[in-house]
Amino acid sequence: MAEELTPAESDLAATAAGPEEEEQPIKQRKNGLYPGVSDELAENMTTGWADTELHGLEPLAQAEQTAARRAALSARFPGERLVIPAGNLKTRSNDTEYSFRASTEYAYLTGDQTEDGVLVLEPTGDGHEATIHLLPRSNRENGEFWLSGQGELWVGRRHSLAEAEQLLGIPADDVRELAGSLREATGPVRVVRGHDAAIEAALTDKVTAERDEELRVHLSEARAVKDEFEIGELQKACDSTARGFEDVVKVLDKAEATSERYIEGTFFLRARVEGNDVGYGSICAAGPHATTLHWVRNDGPVRSGELLLLDAGVETHTLYTADITRTLPINGRFTELQRKIYDAVYEAQEAGIAAVRPGAKYRDFHDAAQRVLAEKLVEWGLVEGPVERVLELGLQRRWTLHGTGHMLGMDVHDCAAARTEAYVDGTLEPGMCLTVEPGLYFQADDLTVPQEYRGIGVRIEDDILVTENGNRNLSAALPRRSDEIETWMAALKQG
């Protein structure tokens, strides 16, 4: 990694000042090898560059949908200024940053994914006028493009404001002037908090936590019903994820020779080649690690004869993620007990999926799956019946632990800020997408179950779209039945 010029901590220091603030010089790296920049070099770097402005750009594929979303937001909050930031880079260590991921609210309303961006909806007589505030291209006159840690020659070219307008279908302005104008703004304002401290500080005397939370909740609930573009992206995510699972099965022998990290790395390769990233930390849980719900350390052994619980999802370039789980016999064949537990979870998932339909209560699929698992636990003598008593007291939860699913979309746990009455106490509608993921987990130290059960964890998870007439399994490309799993794995290993 190059280290000769300026630190990332300088972050556009020369150009970040507002119009009323004095421009600060770009800071040099404390221990950089060059003590400074000569006047001659500075002058030389301002000239001799070709014009690279892009013209005639086609709008983003989702531009029509993002415009409709902004219009719906405008109608919900008439007469109020609405401020939705993308967020800023976050330091990982010293002068390195985490990969940037724009806030879901911002990306949902704009299609843009660049750091420091801010969408502002200014109230007008008949609605709102939207402006997207972005960093323009790196300044070549003051050296920012080659001296700043976030300059063009260090991290790559940004779109110009004119280019952004063509792509996004939104008038664009320089974000460096926004904080000052917001400080002078009058009238009611709402901001999505938690993403841009400087923007929030500029609005500190104009907003309230309650009103801002109302905006965040509304934007969360607005994402519950997916449009056709979103459904297409979720299908892409599921299809790529299915290919990632196939990749893993093909290299299980290499994972046995190394660790769960080989599985993690294999799936990550598919996610980065076909999408933006993984939608969340992949759970590559082999053996007893499968009983830890969010095992993301992925540093344990992979052993023949045990099960692998793989919970992973590809995130598309537009930030929609799949969330799929399969529990696989590492050697390709379930033992008798593994199959019994797996088939019980499969039966529970079948009951849950069958309960997903328009007009059904959101809780119905959870209740249907939990009933099946409770029946199995009573049947196996692991908990005292009757089943109604078990469900009433929640006794099955010792081994089922979690809810049976969640909304899915741009966030793996999408719509999380929605009101309870609109989410878990709500009713399913066509266009909603959710996971159905029952599981059974017998901890390695659970003395209430027979020895042979201990250390076995099984979860099966699929991404289910509510349709007009029922549902569609977006992740149906991956087999689910235990016999289908074995046939599928055998074919992949032979291939």
Short mmCIF file of N, CA and C in Angstrom, two decimals, residues 18-132:
data_model
loop_
_atom_site.label_atom_id
_atom_site.label_comp_id
_atom_site.label_asym_id
_atom_site.label_seq_id
_atom_site.Cartn_x
_atom_site.Cartn_y
_atom_site.Cartn_z
N GLY A 18 -16.39 25.30 4.67
CA GLY A 18 -17.57 25.95 4.13
C GLY A 18 -17.21 27.30 3.53
N PRO A 19 -18.16 27.95 2.86
CA PRO A 19 -17.87 29.21 2.19
C PRO A 19 -17.44 30.32 3.14
N GLU A 20 -17.86 30.22 4.40
CA GLU A 20 -17.49 31.27 5.34
C GLU A 20 -16.24 30.91 6.13
N GLU A 21 -15.68 29.73 5.85
CA GLU A 21 -14.53 29.27 6.61
C GLU A 21 -13.26 29.36 5.75
N GLU A 22 -12.14 29.58 6.39
CA GLU A 22 -10.88 29.69 5.67
C GLU A 22 -10.41 28.31 5.22
N GLU A 23 -10.01 28.22 3.97
CA GLU A 23 -9.52 26.95 3.43
C GLU A 23 -8.22 26.56 4.13
N GLN A 24 -8.16 25.29 4.53
CA GLN A 24 -6.98 24.81 5.24
C GLN A 24 -6.06 24.07 4.27
N PRO A 25 -4.75 24.18 4.49
CA PRO A 25 -3.81 23.47 3.61
C PRO A 25 -3.93 21.97 3.82
N ILE A 26 -3.62 21.25 2.76
CA ILE A 26 -3.64 19.80 2.85
C ILE A 26 -2.47 19.34 3.71
N LYS A 27 -2.76 18.54 4.69
CA LYS A 27 -1.73 18.11 5.62
C LYS A 27 -0.85 17.03 4.99
N GLN A 28 0.41 17.05 5.37
CA GLN A 28 1.34 16.02 4.92
C GLN A 28 1.42 14.90 5.96
N ARG A 29 1.75 13.71 5.49
CA ARG A 29 1.94 12.58 6.40
C ARG A 29 3.11 12.87 7.33
N LYS A 30 2.90 12.57 8.62
CA LYS A 30 3.93 12.89 9.61
C LYS A 30 5.27 12.26 9.24
N ASN A 31 5.26 11.01 8.85
CA ASN A 31 6.51 10.32 8.54
C ASN A 31 6.64 10.01 7.05
N GLY A 32 6.03 10.84 6.21
CA GLY A 32 6.19 10.67 4.78
C GLY A 32 7.61 10.96 4.34
N LEU A 33 8.00 10.38 3.22
CA LEU A 33 9.38 10.53 2.75
C LEU A 33 9.64 11.86 2.05
N TYR A 34 8.56 12.54 1.64
CA TYR A 34 8.72 13.84 1.02
C TYR A 34 8.39 14.93 2.04
N PRO A 35 9.31 15.86 2.30
CA PRO A 35 9.06 16.88 3.32
C PRO A 35 8.05 17.95 2.89
N GLY A 36 7.82 18.06 1.60
CA GLY A 36 6.89 19.08 1.13
C GLY A 36 6.76 19.03 -0.37
N VAL A 37 6.09 20.02 -0.93
CA VAL A 37 5.86 20.11 -2.37
C VAL A 37 6.42 21.42 -2.87
N SER A 38 7.31 21.35 -3.85
CA SER A 38 7.89 22.58 -4.39
C SER A 38 6.85 23.32 -5.21
N ASP A 39 7.05 24.61 -5.35
CA ASP A 39 6.14 25.41 -6.16
C ASP A 39 6.11 24.91 -7.59
N GLU A 40 7.28 24.50 -8.09
CA GLU A 40 7.37 24.03 -9.47
C GLU A 40 6.56 22.74 -9.66
N LEU A 41 6.65 21.80 -8.69
CA LEU A 41 5.88 20.56 -8.81
C LEU A 41 4.40 20.84 -8.68
N ALA A 42 4.03 21.69 -7.76
CA ALA A 42 2.62 22.03 -7.58
C ALA A 42 2.04 22.61 -8.86
N GLU A 43 2.80 23.50 -9.51
CA GLU A 43 2.34 24.08 -10.76
C GLU A 43 2.26 23.03 -11.86
N ASN A 44 3.26 22.18 -11.91
CA ASN A 44 3.29 21.13 -12.93
C ASN A 44 2.08 20.21 -12.83
N MET A 45 1.65 19.90 -11.62
CA MET A 45 0.55 18.96 -11.42
C MET A 45 -0.81 19.55 -11.76
N THR A 46 -0.88 20.86 -12.02
CA THR A 46 -2.17 21.46 -12.37
C THR A 46 -2.43 21.43 -13.87
N THR A 47 -1.46 21.05 -14.66
CA THR A 47 -1.62 21.14 -16.11
C THR A 47 -1.32 19.80 -16.77
N GLY A 48 -1.74 19.70 -18.03
CA GLY A 48 -1.40 18.53 -18.83
C GLY A 48 -2.33 17.35 -18.66
N TRP A 49 -3.53 17.60 -18.19
CA TRP A 49 -4.49 16.51 -17.96
C TRP A 49 -5.62 16.59 -18.98
N ALA A 50 -5.98 15.45 -19.55
CA ALA A 50 -7.06 15.40 -20.54
C ALA A 50 -8.42 15.63 -19.88
N ASP A 51 -9.35 16.12 -20.67
CA ASP A 51 -10.73 16.30 -20.20
C ASP A 51 -11.40 14.92 -20.19
N THR A 52 -11.82 14.46 -19.02
CA THR A 52 -12.44 13.13 -18.92
C THR A 52 -13.92 13.20 -18.56
N GLU A 53 -14.54 14.36 -18.70
CA GLU A 53 -15.96 14.48 -18.40
C GLU A 53 -16.77 13.52 -19.27
N LEU A 54 -17.73 12.83 -18.64
CA LEU A 54 -18.57 11.86 -19.34
C LEU A 54 -19.88 12.53 -19.73
N HIS A 55 -20.35 12.24 -20.93
CA HIS A 55 -21.56 12.86 -21.44
C HIS A 55 -22.54 11.78 -21.92
N GLY A 56 -23.82 12.13 -21.93
CA GLY A 56 -24.82 11.20 -22.46
C GLY A 56 -25.00 9.96 -21.63
N LEU A 57 -24.81 10.05 -20.33
CA LEU A 57 -24.95 8.88 -19.46
C LEU A 57 -26.41 8.49 -19.33
N GLU A 58 -26.66 7.17 -19.32
CA GLU A 58 -28.00 6.66 -19.11
C GLU A 58 -28.34 6.66 -17.62
N PRO A 59 -29.58 6.97 -17.26
CA PRO A 59 -29.96 6.92 -15.84
C PRO A 59 -29.77 5.51 -15.27
N LEU A 60 -29.57 5.43 -13.96
CA LEU A 60 -29.51 4.15 -13.28
C LEU A 60 -30.78 3.36 -13.54
N ALA A 61 -30.66 2.04 -13.50
CA ALA A 61 -31.81 1.17 -13.79
C ALA A 61 -32.99 1.44 -12.88
N GLN A 62 -32.70 1.86 -11.64
CA GLN A 62 -33.78 2.07 -10.67
C GLN A 62 -34.20 3.54 -10.56
N ALA A 63 -33.76 4.40 -11.48
CA ALA A 63 -34.04 5.83 -11.35
C ALA A 63 -35.54 6.12 -11.31
N GLU A 64 -36.32 5.40 -12.10
CA GLU A 64 -37.77 5.62 -12.09
C GLU A 64 -38.36 5.26 -10.73
N GLN A 65 -37.87 4.17 -10.14
CA GLN A 65 -38.38 3.75 -8.83
C GLN A 65 -37.94 4.69 -7.72
N THR A 66 -36.70 5.16 -7.76
CA THR A 66 -36.26 6.08 -6.70
C THR A 66 -37.04 7.39 -6.76
N ALA A 67 -37.39 7.83 -7.97
CA ALA A 67 -38.20 9.05 -8.10
C ALA A 67 -39.57 8.85 -7.47
N ALA A 68 -40.17 7.68 -7.70
CA ALA A 68 -41.48 7.39 -7.11
C ALA A 68 -41.39 7.33 -5.59
N ARG A 69 -40.29 6.80 -5.07
CA ARG A 69 -40.12 6.72 -3.62
C ARG A 69 -39.99 8.11 -3.01
N ARG A 70 -39.27 8.99 -3.69
CA ARG A 70 -39.14 10.36 -3.18
C ARG A 70 -40.49 11.08 -3.22
N ALA A 71 -41.27 10.82 -4.26
CA ALA A 71 -42.60 11.44 -4.34
C ALA A 71 -43.50 10.98 -3.21
N ALA A 72 -43.43 9.69 -2.88
CA ALA A 72 -44.24 9.17 -1.77
C ALA A 72 -43.78 9.77 -0.45
N LEU A 73 -42.48 9.95 -0.28
CA LEU A 73 -41.96 10.57 0.93
C LEU A 73 -42.41 12.02 1.02
N SER A 74 -42.37 12.71 -0.09
CA SER A 74 -42.82 14.10 -0.12
C SER A 74 -44.27 14.23 0.32
N ALA A 75 -45.10 13.31 -0.18
CA ALA A 75 -46.53 13.36 0.17
C ALA A 75 -46.75 13.10 1.66
N ARG A 76 -45.89 12.31 2.26
CA ARG A 76 -46.04 11.96 3.68
C ARG A 76 -45.67 13.11 4.60
N PHE A 77 -44.72 13.96 4.20
CA PHE A 77 -44.24 15.04 5.07
C PHE A 77 -44.32 16.39 4.33
N PRO A 78 -45.51 16.85 4.00
CA PRO A 78 -45.63 18.12 3.26
C PRO A 78 -45.15 19.30 4.09
N GLY A 79 -44.49 20.23 3.40
CA GLY A 79 -44.09 21.47 4.05
C GLY A 79 -42.88 21.36 4.95
N GLU A 80 -42.22 20.20 4.98
CA GLU A 80 -41.06 20.01 5.86
C GLU A 80 -39.81 19.72 5.05
N ARG A 81 -38.69 20.27 5.49
CA ARG A 81 -37.41 19.96 4.86
C ARG A 81 -36.94 18.59 5.38
N LEU A 82 -36.57 17.70 4.46
CA LEU A 82 -36.16 16.35 4.82
C LEU A 82 -34.71 16.15 4.39
N VAL A 83 -33.89 15.67 5.32
CA VAL A 83 -32.45 15.55 5.09
C VAL A 83 -32.05 14.09 5.33
N ILE A 84 -31.52 13.45 4.28
CA ILE A 84 -31.18 12.02 4.37
C ILE A 84 -29.73 11.84 3.95
N PRO A 85 -28.79 11.66 4.89
CA PRO A 85 -27.37 11.53 4.56
C PRO A 85 -26.98 10.09 4.18
N ALA A 86 -25.94 9.99 3.38
CA ALA A 86 -25.36 8.69 3.02
C ALA A 86 -24.46 8.17 4.12
N GLY A 87 -23.80 9.08 4.83
CA GLY A 87 -22.83 8.68 5.84
C GLY A 87 -21.41 8.97 5.38
N ASN A 88 -20.47 8.75 6.27
CA ASN A 88 -19.06 9.06 6.02
C ASN A 88 -18.21 7.81 6.16
N LEU A 89 -16.99 7.90 5.68
CA LEU A 89 -16.04 6.81 5.89
C LEU A 89 -15.76 6.63 7.38
N LYS A 90 -15.54 5.40 7.77
CA LYS A 90 -15.22 5.10 9.17
C LYS A 90 -13.82 4.49 9.24
N THR A 91 -13.04 4.98 10.18
CA THR A 91 -11.67 4.52 10.33
C THR A 91 -11.63 3.08 10.83
N ARG A 92 -10.85 2.27 10.18
CA ARG A 92 -10.60 0.90 10.64
C ARG A 92 -9.43 0.87 11.60
N SER A 93 -8.34 1.53 11.18
CA SER A 93 -7.15 1.62 12.02
C SER A 93 -6.23 2.68 11.43
N ASN A 94 -5.77 3.59 12.29
CA ASN A 94 -4.84 4.63 11.86
C ASN A 94 -5.38 5.36 10.64
N ASP A 95 -4.78 5.15 9.46
CA ASP A 95 -5.21 5.89 8.27
C ASP A 95 -5.84 4.97 7.21
N THR A 96 -6.43 3.87 7.66
CA THR A 96 -7.17 3.02 6.75
C THR A 96 -8.64 3.01 7.15
N GLU A 97 -9.51 2.90 6.17
CA GLU A 97 -10.94 2.96 6.43
C GLU A 97 -11.62 1.65 6.05
N TYR A 98 -12.79 1.42 6.68
CA TYR A 98 -13.64 0.33 6.25
C TYR A 98 -14.21 0.66 4.87
N SER A 99 -14.52 -0.36 4.11
CA SER A 99 -15.22 -0.14 2.85
C SER A 99 -16.53 0.59 3.14
N PHE A 100 -16.84 1.56 2.31
CA PHE A 100 -18.02 2.38 2.57
C PHE A 100 -19.28 1.67 2.10
N ARG A 101 -20.33 1.78 2.91
CA ARG A 101 -21.65 1.28 2.55
C ARG A 101 -22.65 2.38 2.89
N ALA A 102 -23.27 2.94 1.85
CA ALA A 102 -24.20 4.06 2.06
C ALA A 102 -25.35 3.63 2.95
N SER A 103 -25.91 4.58 3.69
CA SER A 103 -27.07 4.29 4.52
C SER A 103 -28.19 3.77 3.64
N THR A 104 -28.95 2.83 4.18
CA THR A 104 -30.03 2.21 3.41
C THR A 104 -31.05 3.25 2.97
N GLU A 105 -31.40 4.17 3.86
CA GLU A 105 -32.41 5.17 3.52
C GLU A 105 -31.97 6.02 2.32
N TYR A 106 -30.71 6.42 2.33
CA TYR A 106 -30.17 7.25 1.25
C TYR A 106 -30.13 6.48 -0.07
N ALA A 107 -29.60 5.27 -0.04
CA ALA A 107 -29.51 4.48 -1.26
C ALA A 107 -30.89 4.14 -1.81
N TYR A 108 -31.84 3.89 -0.92
CA TYR A 108 -33.20 3.56 -1.33
C TYR A 108 -33.86 4.72 -2.07
N LEU A 109 -33.57 5.93 -1.67
CA LEU A 109 -34.22 7.11 -2.25
C LEU A 109 -33.47 7.70 -3.43
N THR A 110 -32.20 7.33 -3.62
CA THR A 110 -31.39 7.96 -4.67
C THR A 110 -30.76 6.98 -5.65
N GLY A 111 -30.41 5.79 -5.20
CA GLY A 111 -29.62 4.87 -6.01
C GLY A 111 -28.13 5.15 -5.91
N ASP A 112 -27.75 6.24 -5.26
CA ASP A 112 -26.35 6.61 -5.12
C ASP A 112 -25.73 5.89 -3.93
N GLN A 113 -24.41 5.64 -4.01
CA GLN A 113 -23.74 4.91 -2.94
C GLN A 113 -22.43 5.58 -2.51
N THR A 114 -22.26 6.86 -2.77
CA THR A 114 -21.00 7.50 -2.46
C THR A 114 -21.00 8.14 -1.08
N GLU A 115 -19.86 8.11 -0.43
CA GLU A 115 -19.75 8.67 0.91
C GLU A 115 -19.94 10.18 0.88
N ASP A 116 -20.43 10.69 1.99
CA ASP A 116 -20.63 12.13 2.24
C ASP A 116 -21.83 12.72 1.50
N GLY A 117 -22.51 11.93 0.68
CA GLY A 117 -23.67 12.45 -0.03
C GLY A 117 -24.82 12.75 0.93
N VAL A 118 -25.66 13.69 0.56
CA VAL A 118 -26.84 14.04 1.36
C VAL A 118 -27.97 14.38 0.39
N LEU A 119 -29.11 13.72 0.56
CA LEU A 119 -30.31 14.07 -0.18
C LEU A 119 -31.12 15.05 0.65
N VAL A 120 -31.52 16.15 0.04
CA VAL A 120 -32.35 17.13 0.72
C VAL A 120 -33.62 17.36 -0.10
N LEU A 121 -34.76 17.22 0.56
CA LEU A 121 -36.04 17.54 -0.05
C LEU A 121 -36.52 18.87 0.53
N GLU A 122 -36.48 19.90 -0.32
CA GLU A 122 -36.89 21.24 0.10
C GLU A 122 -38.38 21.41 -0.19
N PRO A 123 -39.17 21.84 0.81
CA PRO A 123 -40.61 22.00 0.57
C PRO A 123 -40.90 23.11 -0.42
N THR A 124 -41.87 22.86 -1.28
CA THR A 124 -42.36 23.86 -2.23
C THR A 124 -43.87 23.97 -2.06
N GLY A 125 -44.48 24.80 -2.87
CA GLY A 125 -45.91 24.99 -2.73
C GLY A 125 -46.72 23.73 -2.97
N ASP A 126 -46.23 22.85 -3.85
CA ASP A 126 -46.99 21.66 -4.19
C ASP A 126 -46.23 20.36 -3.96
N GLY A 127 -45.28 20.38 -3.04
CA GLY A 127 -44.53 19.16 -2.74
C GLY A 127 -43.13 19.47 -2.25
N HIS A 128 -42.14 18.87 -2.91
CA HIS A 128 -40.75 19.10 -2.55
C HIS A 128 -39.90 19.17 -3.82
N GLU A 129 -38.79 19.86 -3.70
CA GLU A 129 -37.76 19.85 -4.73
C GLU A 129 -36.56 19.12 -4.17
N ALA A 130 -36.16 18.03 -4.84
CA ALA A 130 -35.05 17.20 -4.36
C ALA A 130 -33.73 17.70 -4.94
N THR A 131 -32.72 17.75 -4.10
CA THR A 131 -31.35 18.04 -4.53
C THR A 131 -30.43 17.04 -3.85
N ILE A 132 -29.51 16.48 -4.62
CA ILE A 132 -28.52 15.58 -4.02
C ILE A 132 -27.21 16.35 -3.89
#
